[in-house]
Coordinates of N, CA and C in Angstrom, one line a residue:
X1 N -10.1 -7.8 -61.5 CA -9.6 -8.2 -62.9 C -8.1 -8.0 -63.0
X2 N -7.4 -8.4 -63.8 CA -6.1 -8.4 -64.4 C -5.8 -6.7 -64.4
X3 N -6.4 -6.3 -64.7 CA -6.8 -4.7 -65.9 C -6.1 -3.8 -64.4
X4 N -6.8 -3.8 -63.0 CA -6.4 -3.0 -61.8 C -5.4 -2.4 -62.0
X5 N -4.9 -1.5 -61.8 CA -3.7 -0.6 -60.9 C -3.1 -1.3 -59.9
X6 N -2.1 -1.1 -59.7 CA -1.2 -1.3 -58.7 C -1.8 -0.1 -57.6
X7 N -2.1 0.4 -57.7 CA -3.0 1.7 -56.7 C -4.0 1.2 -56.2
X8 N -4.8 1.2 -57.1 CA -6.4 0.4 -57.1 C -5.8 -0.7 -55.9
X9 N -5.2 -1.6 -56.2 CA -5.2 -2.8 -55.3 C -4.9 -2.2 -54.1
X10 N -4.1 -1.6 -54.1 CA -3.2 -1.1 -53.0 C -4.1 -0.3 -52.1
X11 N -5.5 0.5 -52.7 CA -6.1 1.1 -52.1 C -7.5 0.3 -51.4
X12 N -7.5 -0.9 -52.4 CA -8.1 -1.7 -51.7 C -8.0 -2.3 -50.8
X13 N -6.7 -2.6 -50.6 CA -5.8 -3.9 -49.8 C -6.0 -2.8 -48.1
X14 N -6.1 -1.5 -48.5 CA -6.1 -0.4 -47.1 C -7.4 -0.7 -46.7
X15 N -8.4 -0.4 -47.5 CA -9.9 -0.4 -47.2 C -10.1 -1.9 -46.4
X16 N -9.5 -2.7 -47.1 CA -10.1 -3.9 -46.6 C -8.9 -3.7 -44.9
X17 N -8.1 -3.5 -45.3 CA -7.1 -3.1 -43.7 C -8.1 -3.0 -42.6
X18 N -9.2 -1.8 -43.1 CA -9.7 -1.2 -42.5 C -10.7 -2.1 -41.8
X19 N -11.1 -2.3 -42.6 CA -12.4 -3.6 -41.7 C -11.7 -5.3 -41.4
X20 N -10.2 -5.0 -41.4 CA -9.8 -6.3 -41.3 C -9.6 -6.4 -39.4
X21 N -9.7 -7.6 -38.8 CA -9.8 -8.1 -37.6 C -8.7 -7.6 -37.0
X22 N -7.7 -8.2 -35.9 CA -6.7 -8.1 -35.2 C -6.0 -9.6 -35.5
X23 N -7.2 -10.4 -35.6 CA -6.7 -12.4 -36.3 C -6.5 -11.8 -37.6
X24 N -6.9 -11.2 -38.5 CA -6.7 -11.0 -39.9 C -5.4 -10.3 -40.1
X25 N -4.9 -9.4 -39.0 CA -3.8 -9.0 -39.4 C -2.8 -10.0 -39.0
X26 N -2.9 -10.7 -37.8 CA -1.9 -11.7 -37.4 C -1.7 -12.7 -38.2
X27 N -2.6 -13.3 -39.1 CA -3.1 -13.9 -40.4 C -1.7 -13.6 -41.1
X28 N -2.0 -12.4 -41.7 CA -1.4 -11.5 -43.0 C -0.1 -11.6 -43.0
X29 N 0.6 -11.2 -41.7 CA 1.7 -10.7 -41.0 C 2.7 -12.0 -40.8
X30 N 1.8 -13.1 -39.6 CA 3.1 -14.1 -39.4 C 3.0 -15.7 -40.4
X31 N 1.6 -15.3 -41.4 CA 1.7 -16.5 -42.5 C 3.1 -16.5 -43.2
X32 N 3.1 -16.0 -44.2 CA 4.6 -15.2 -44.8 C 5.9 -15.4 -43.6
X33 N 5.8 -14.8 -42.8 CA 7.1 -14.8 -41.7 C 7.2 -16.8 -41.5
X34 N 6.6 -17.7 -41.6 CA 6.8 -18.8 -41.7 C 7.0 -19.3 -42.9
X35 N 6.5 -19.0 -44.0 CA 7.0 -19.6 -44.9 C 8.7 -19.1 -44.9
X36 N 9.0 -17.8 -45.0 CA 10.5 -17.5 -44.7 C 11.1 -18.1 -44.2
X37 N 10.3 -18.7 -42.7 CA 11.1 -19.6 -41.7 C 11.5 -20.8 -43.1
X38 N 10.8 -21.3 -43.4 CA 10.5 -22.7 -43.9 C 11.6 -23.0 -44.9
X39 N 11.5 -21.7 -45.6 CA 12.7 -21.7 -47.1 C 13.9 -21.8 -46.2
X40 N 14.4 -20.7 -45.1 CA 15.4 -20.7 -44.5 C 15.8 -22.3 -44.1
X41 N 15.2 -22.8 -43.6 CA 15.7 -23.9 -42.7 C 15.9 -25.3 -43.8
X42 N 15.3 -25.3 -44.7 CA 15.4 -26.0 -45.5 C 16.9 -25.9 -46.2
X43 N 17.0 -24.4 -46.2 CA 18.5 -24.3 -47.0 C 19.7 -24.6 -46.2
X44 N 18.9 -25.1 -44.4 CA 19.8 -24.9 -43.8 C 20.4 -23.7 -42.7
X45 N 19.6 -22.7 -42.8 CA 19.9 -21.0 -42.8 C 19.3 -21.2 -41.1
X46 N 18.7 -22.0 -40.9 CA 18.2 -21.7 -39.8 C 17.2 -23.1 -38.9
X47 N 17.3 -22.9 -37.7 CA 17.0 -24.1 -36.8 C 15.5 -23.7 -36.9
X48 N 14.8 -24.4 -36.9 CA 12.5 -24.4 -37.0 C 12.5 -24.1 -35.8
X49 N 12.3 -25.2 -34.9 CA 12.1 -25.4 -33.6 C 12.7 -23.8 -32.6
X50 N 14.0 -23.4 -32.6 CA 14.5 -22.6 -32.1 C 13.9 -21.1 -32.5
X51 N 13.7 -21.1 -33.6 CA 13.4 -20.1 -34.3 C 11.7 -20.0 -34.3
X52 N 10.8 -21.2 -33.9 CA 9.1 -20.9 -33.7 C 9.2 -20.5 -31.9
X53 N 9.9 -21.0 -30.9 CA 9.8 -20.7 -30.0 C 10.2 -19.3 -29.8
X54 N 10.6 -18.5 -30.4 CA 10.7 -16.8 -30.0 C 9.4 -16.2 -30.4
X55 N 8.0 -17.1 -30.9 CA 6.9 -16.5 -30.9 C 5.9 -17.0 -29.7
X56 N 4.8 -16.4 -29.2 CA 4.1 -16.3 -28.3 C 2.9 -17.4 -28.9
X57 N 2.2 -18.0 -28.1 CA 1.0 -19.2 -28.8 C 0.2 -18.4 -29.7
X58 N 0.3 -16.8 -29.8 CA -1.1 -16.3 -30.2 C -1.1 -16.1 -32.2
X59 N 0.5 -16.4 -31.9 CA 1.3 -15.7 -33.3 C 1.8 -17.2 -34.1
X60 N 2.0 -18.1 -33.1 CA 2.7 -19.0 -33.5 C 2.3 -19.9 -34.4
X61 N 0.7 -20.3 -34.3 CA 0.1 -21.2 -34.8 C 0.2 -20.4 -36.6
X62 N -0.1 -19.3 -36.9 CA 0.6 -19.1 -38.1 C 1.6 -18.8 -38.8
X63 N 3.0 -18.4 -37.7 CA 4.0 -18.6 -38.4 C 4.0 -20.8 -38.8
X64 N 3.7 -21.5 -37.8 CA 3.5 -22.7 -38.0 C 2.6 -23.3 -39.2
X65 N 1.8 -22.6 -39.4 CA 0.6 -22.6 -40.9 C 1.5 -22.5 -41.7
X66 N 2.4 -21.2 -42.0 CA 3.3 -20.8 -43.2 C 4.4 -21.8 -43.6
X67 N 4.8 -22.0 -42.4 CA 6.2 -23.2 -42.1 C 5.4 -24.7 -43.0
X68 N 4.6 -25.3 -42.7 CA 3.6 -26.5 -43.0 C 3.7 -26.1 -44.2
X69 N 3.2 -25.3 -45.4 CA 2.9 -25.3 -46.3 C 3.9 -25.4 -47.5
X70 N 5.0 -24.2 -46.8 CA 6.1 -24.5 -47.5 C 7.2 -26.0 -47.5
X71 N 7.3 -26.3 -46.5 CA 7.6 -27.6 -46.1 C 7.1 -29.0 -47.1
X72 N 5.6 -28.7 -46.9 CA 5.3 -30.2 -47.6 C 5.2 -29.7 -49.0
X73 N 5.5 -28.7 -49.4 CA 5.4 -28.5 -51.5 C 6.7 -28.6 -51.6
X74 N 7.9 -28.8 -50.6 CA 9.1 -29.4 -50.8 C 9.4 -30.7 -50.9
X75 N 8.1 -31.3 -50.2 CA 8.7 -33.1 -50.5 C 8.4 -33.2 -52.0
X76 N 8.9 -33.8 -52.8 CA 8.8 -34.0 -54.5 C 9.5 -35.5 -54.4
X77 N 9.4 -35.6 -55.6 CA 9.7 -37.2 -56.1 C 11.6 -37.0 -56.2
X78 N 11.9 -38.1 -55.7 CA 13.5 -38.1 -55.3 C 14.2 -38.4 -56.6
X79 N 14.5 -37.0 -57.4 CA 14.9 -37.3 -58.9 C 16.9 -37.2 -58.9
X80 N 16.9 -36.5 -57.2 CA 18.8 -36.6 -57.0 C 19.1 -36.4 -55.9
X81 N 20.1 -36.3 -55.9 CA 20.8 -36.0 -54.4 C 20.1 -35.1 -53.5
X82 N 20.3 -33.9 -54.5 CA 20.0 -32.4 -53.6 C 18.2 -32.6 -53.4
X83 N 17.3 -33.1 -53.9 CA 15.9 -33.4 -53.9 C 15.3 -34.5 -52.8
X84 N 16.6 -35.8 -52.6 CA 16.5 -36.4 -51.6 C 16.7 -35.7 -50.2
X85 N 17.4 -34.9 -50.2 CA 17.9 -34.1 -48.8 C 17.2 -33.2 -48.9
X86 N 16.5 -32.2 -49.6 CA 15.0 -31.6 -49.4 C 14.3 -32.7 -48.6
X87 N 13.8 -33.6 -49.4 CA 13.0 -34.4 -48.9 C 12.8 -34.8 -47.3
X88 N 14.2 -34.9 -47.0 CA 14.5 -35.4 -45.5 C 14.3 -34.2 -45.1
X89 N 15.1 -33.2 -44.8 CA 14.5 -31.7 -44.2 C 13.4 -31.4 -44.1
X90 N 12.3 -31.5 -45.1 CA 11.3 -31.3 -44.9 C 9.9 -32.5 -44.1
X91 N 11.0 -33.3 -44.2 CA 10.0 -34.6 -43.6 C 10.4 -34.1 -41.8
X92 N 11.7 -34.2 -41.6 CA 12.1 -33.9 -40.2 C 11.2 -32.6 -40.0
X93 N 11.1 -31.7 -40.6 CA 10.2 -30.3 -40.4 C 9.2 -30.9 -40.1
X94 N 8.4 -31.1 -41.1 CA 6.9 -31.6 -40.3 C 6.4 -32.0 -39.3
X95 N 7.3 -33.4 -39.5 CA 7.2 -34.3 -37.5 C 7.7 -33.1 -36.5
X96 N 8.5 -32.5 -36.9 CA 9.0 -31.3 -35.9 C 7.4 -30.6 -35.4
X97 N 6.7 -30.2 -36.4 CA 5.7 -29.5 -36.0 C 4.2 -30.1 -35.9
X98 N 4.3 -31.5 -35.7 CA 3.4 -32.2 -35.8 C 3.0 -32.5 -34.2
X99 N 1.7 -32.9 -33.6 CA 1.6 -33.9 -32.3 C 2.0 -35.1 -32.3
X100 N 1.2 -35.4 -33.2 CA 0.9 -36.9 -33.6 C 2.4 -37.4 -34.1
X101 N 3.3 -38.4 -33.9 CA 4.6 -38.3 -34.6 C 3.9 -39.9 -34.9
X102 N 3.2 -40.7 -34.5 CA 3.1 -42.2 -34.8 C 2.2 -42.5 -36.0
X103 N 1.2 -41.1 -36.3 CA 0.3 -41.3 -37.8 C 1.4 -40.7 -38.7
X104 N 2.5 -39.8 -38.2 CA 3.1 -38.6 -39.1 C 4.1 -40.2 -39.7
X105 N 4.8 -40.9 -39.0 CA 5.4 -42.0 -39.3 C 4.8 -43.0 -40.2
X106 N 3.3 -43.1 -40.2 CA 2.9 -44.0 -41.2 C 2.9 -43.7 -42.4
X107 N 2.4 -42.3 -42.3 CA 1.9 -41.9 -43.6 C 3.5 -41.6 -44.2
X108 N 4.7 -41.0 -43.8 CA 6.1 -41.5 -44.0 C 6.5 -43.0 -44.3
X109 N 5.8 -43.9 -43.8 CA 6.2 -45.2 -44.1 C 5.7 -45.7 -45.9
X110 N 4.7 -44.9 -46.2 CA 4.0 -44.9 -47.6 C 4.8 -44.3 -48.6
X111 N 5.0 -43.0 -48.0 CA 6.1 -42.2 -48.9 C 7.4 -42.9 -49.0
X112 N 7.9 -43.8 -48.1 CA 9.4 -44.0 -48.6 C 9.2 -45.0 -49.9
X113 N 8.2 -45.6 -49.1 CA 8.1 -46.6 -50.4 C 7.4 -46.4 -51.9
X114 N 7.5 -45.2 -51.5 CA 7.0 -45.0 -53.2 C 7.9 -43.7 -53.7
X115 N 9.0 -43.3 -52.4 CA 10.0 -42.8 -53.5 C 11.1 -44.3 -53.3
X116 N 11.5 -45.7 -52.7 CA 11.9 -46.5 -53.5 C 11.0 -46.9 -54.6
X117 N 10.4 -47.2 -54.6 CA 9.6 -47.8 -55.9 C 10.1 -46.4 -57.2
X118 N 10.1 -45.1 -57.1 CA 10.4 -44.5 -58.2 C 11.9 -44.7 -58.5
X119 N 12.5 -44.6 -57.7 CA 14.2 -44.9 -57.9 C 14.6 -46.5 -58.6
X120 N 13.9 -47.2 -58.1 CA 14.0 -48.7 -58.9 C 13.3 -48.9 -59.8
X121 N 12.3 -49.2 -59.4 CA 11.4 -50.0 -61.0 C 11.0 -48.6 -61.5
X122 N 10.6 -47.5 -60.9 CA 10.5 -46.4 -62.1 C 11.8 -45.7 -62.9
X123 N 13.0 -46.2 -62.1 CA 13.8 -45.9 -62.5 C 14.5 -46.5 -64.3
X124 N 13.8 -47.8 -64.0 CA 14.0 -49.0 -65.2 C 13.1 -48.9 -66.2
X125 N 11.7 -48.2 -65.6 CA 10.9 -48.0 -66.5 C 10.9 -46.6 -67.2
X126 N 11.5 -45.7 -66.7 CA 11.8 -44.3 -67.5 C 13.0 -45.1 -68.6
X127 N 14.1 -45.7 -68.0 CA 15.3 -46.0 -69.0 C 14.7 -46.9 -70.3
X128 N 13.7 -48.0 -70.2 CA 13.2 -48.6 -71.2 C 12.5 -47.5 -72.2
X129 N 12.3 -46.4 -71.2 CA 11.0 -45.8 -72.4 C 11.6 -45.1 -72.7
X130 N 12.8 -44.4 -72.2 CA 13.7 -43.2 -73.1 C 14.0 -44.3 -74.2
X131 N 14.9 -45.7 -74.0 CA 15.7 -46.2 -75.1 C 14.2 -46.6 -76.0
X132 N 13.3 -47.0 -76.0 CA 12.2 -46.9 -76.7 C 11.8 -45.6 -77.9
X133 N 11.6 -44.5 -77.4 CA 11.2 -43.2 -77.7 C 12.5 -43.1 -78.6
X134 N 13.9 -43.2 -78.4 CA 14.9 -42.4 -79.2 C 15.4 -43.3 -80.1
X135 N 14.7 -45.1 -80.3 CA 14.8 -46.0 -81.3 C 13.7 -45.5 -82.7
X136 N 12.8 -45.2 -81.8 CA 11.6 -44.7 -82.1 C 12.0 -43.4 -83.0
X137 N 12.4 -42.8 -82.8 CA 12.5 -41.0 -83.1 C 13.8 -41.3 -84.5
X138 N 14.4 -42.5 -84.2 CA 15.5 -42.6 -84.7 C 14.9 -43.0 -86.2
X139 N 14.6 -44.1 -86.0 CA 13.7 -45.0 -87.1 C 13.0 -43.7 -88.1
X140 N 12.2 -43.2 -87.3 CA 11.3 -41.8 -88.5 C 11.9 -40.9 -89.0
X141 N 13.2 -40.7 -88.8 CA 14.0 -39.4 -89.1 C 14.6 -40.3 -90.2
X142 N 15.6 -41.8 -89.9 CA 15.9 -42.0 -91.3 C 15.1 -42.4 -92.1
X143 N 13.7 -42.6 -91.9 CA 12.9 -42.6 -93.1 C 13.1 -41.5 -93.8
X144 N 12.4 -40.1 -92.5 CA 12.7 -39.1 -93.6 C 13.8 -38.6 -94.5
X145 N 14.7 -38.6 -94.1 CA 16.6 -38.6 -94.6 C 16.4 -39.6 -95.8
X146 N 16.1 -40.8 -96.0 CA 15.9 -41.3 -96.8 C 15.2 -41.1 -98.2
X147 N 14.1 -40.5 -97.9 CA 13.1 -40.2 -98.9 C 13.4 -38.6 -99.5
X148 N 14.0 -38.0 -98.8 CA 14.6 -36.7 -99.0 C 15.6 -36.9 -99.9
X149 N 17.0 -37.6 -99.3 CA 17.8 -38.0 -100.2 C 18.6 -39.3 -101.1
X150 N 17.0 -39.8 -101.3 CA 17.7 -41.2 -101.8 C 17.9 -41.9 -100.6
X151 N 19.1 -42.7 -100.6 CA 19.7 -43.4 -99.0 C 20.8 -43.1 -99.4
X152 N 21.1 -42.8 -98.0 CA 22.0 -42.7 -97.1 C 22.5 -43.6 -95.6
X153 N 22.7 -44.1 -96.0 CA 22.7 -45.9 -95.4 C 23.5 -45.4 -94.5
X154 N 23.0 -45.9 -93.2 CA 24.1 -46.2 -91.9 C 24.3 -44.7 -91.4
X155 N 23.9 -43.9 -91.9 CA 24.0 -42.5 -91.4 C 23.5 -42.0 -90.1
X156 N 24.3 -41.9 -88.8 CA 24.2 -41.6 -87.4 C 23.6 -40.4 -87.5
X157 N 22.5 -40.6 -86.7 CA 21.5 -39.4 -86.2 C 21.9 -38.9 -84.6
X158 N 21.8 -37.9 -84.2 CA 21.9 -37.8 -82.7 C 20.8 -37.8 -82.6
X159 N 20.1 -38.5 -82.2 CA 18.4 -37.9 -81.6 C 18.2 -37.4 -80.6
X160 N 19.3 -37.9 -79.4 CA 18.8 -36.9 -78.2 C 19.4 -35.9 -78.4
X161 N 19.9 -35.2 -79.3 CA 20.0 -33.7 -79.6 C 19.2 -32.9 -80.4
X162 N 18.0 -33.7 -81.0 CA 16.8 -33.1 -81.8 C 15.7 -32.4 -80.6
X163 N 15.2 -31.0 -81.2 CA 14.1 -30.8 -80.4 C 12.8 -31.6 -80.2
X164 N 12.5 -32.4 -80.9 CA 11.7 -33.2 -81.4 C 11.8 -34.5 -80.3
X165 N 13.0 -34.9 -80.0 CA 13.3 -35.8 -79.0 C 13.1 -35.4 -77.3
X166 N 13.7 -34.2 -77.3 CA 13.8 -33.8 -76.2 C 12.0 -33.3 -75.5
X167 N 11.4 -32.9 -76.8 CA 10.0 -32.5 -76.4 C 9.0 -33.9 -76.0
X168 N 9.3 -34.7 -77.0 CA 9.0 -35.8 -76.9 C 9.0 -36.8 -75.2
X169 N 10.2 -36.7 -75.3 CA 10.6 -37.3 -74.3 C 10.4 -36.3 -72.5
X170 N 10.3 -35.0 -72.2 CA 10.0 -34.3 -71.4 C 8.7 -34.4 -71.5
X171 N 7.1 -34.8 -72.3 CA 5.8 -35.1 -72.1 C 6.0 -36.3 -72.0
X172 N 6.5 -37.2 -71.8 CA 6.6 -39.0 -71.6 C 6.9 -38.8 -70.4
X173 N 8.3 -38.0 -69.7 CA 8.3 -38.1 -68.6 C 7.0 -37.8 -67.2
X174 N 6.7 -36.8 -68.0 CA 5.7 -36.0 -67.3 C 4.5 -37.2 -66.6
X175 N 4.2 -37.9 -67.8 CA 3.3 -38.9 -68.1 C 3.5 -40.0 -66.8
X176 N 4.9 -40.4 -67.0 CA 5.5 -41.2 -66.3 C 5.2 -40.8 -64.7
X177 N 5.4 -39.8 -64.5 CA 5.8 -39.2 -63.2 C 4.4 -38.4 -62.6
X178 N 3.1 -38.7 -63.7 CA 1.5 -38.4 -63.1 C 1.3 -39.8 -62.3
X179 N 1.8 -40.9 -62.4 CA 1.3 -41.8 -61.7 C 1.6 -41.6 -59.8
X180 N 3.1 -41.4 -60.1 CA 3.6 -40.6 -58.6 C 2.5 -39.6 -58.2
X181 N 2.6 -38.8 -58.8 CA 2.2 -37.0 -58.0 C 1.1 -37.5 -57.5
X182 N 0.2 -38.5 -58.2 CA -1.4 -38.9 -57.5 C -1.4 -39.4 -56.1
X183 N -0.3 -40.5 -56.1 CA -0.2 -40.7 -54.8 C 0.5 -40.4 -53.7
X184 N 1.6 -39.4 -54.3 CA 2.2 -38.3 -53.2 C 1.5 -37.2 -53.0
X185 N 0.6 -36.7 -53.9 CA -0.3 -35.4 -53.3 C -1.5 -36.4 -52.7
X186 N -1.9 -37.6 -52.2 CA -2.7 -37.9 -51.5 C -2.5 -38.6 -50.1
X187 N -0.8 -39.0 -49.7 CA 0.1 -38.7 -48.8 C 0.1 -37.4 -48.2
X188 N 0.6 -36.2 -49.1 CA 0.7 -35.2 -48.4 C -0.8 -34.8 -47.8
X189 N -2.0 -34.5 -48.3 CA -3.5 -34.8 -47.8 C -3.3 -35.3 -46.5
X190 N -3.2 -36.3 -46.6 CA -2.8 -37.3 -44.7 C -2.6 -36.4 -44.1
X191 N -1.1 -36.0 -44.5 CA -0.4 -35.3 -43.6 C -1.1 -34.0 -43.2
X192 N -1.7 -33.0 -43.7 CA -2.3 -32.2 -43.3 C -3.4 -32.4 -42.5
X193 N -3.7 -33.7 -42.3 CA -5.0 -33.7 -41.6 C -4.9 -34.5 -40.4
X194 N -3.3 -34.3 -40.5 CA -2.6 -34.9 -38.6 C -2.6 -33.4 -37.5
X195 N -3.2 -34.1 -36.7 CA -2.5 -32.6 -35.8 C -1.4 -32.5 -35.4

C-alpha cells in the first residue's frame, strides 16, 4: 500500500534479494543500465551499438530490453523540430537493435506516413479548429460583455489569452491527437514483436 515506509520497502526489497535468482539480479541491475544507455544516446551523449558491445551475451539482452523501451516511448507525434530528431534517433536505435531490419522498415514505412499525414492535413485540421474554437469563445464572451454592460460594440477580446480558451483548446487538442496515439501505439506493438 501507499501507507509503507521507505524501510518497510527497503526491507522488503532485501528479503525478496534474498530469494531472488542470479537472472533476477541481472534483470534488476542491467534493465536500468539500458534505459540510461537509451536517454544518453538519444541526447546524443553516447554511441548504442559501441557502448552494448562492452557487454557479454549474458548481460546484454537486458541492457538491450532497457535500451528498447526507452527508445520507442521516444517516438511521439512530430509536433517540431527537436521531436522530429528524437524521432529519427530513436527509429535509427531500434533497427540498430533489431534482426529483422526488412519488417522493422515496414512497420517504419506506416509511421512516416502518419507522422506526414499529422504535419499536413492534421496540421490544417488543428488550424481550422483552433480558428473555430477562438470564433467560438469569442462570440460567448461578447454576449456576456454585452448583457453585463449594455453594449459595448466592436470591443476586442483577446481570447487566446483567456483561461477558458487555452483550456478549451489544450482538451480539443488532446482529442485531436487520440486519433494518432491509436495508431502509433499499435505501430509501436509491431515493433516489439520483431526480433
Amino acid at each position: 500500500s501507499e501507507m509503507k515506509s521507505a524501510l518497510e520497502r527497503a526491507m522488503e526489497k532485501a528479503e525478496a534479494l534474498g530469494k531472488a535468482s542470479e537472472e533476477d539480479l541481472r534483470k534488476w541491475k542491467y534493465i536500468p543500465e539500458g534505459e540510461s544507455l537509451a536517454a544518453r544516446y538519444l541526447k546524443g551523449e553516447a554511441n548504442l551499438i559501441a557502448e552494448l558491445s562492452k557487454y557479454d551475451a549474458s548481460t546484454r539482452k537486458y541492457v538491450v530490453e532497457g535500451a528498447r523501451a526507452i527508445l520507442l516511448r521516444g517516438i511521439d507525434l512530430p509536433r517540431n523540430e527537436h521531436s522530429r530528431s528524437i524521432n529519427r534517433k530513436a527509429m535509427e536505435g531500434i533497427k540498430a537493435l533489431k534482426k529483422d531490419n526488412v519488417l522493422v522498415e515496414n512497420v517504419y514505412t506506416k509511421m512516416r506516413r502518419l507522422f506526414n499525414h499529422y504535419e499536413k492535413e492534421g496540421e490544417e485540421q488543428r488550424r481550422r479548429a483552433y480558428e473555430n474554437l477562438r470564433m467560438d469563445i469569442e462570440q460567448r464572451m461578447q454576449k456576456a460583455t454585452q448583457q453585463q454592460a449594455g453594449t459595448l460594440g466592436g470591443m476586442r477580446i483577446n481570447v487566446e489569452g483567456q483561461p477558458q480558451f487555452q483550456e478549451e483548446w489544450r482538451r480539443l487538442l488532446v482529442q485531436l491527437d487520440s486519433q494518432y496515439y491509436t495508431l502509433l501505439d499499435e505501430y509501436k506493438q509491431e515493433l516489439m514483436a520483431i526480433s
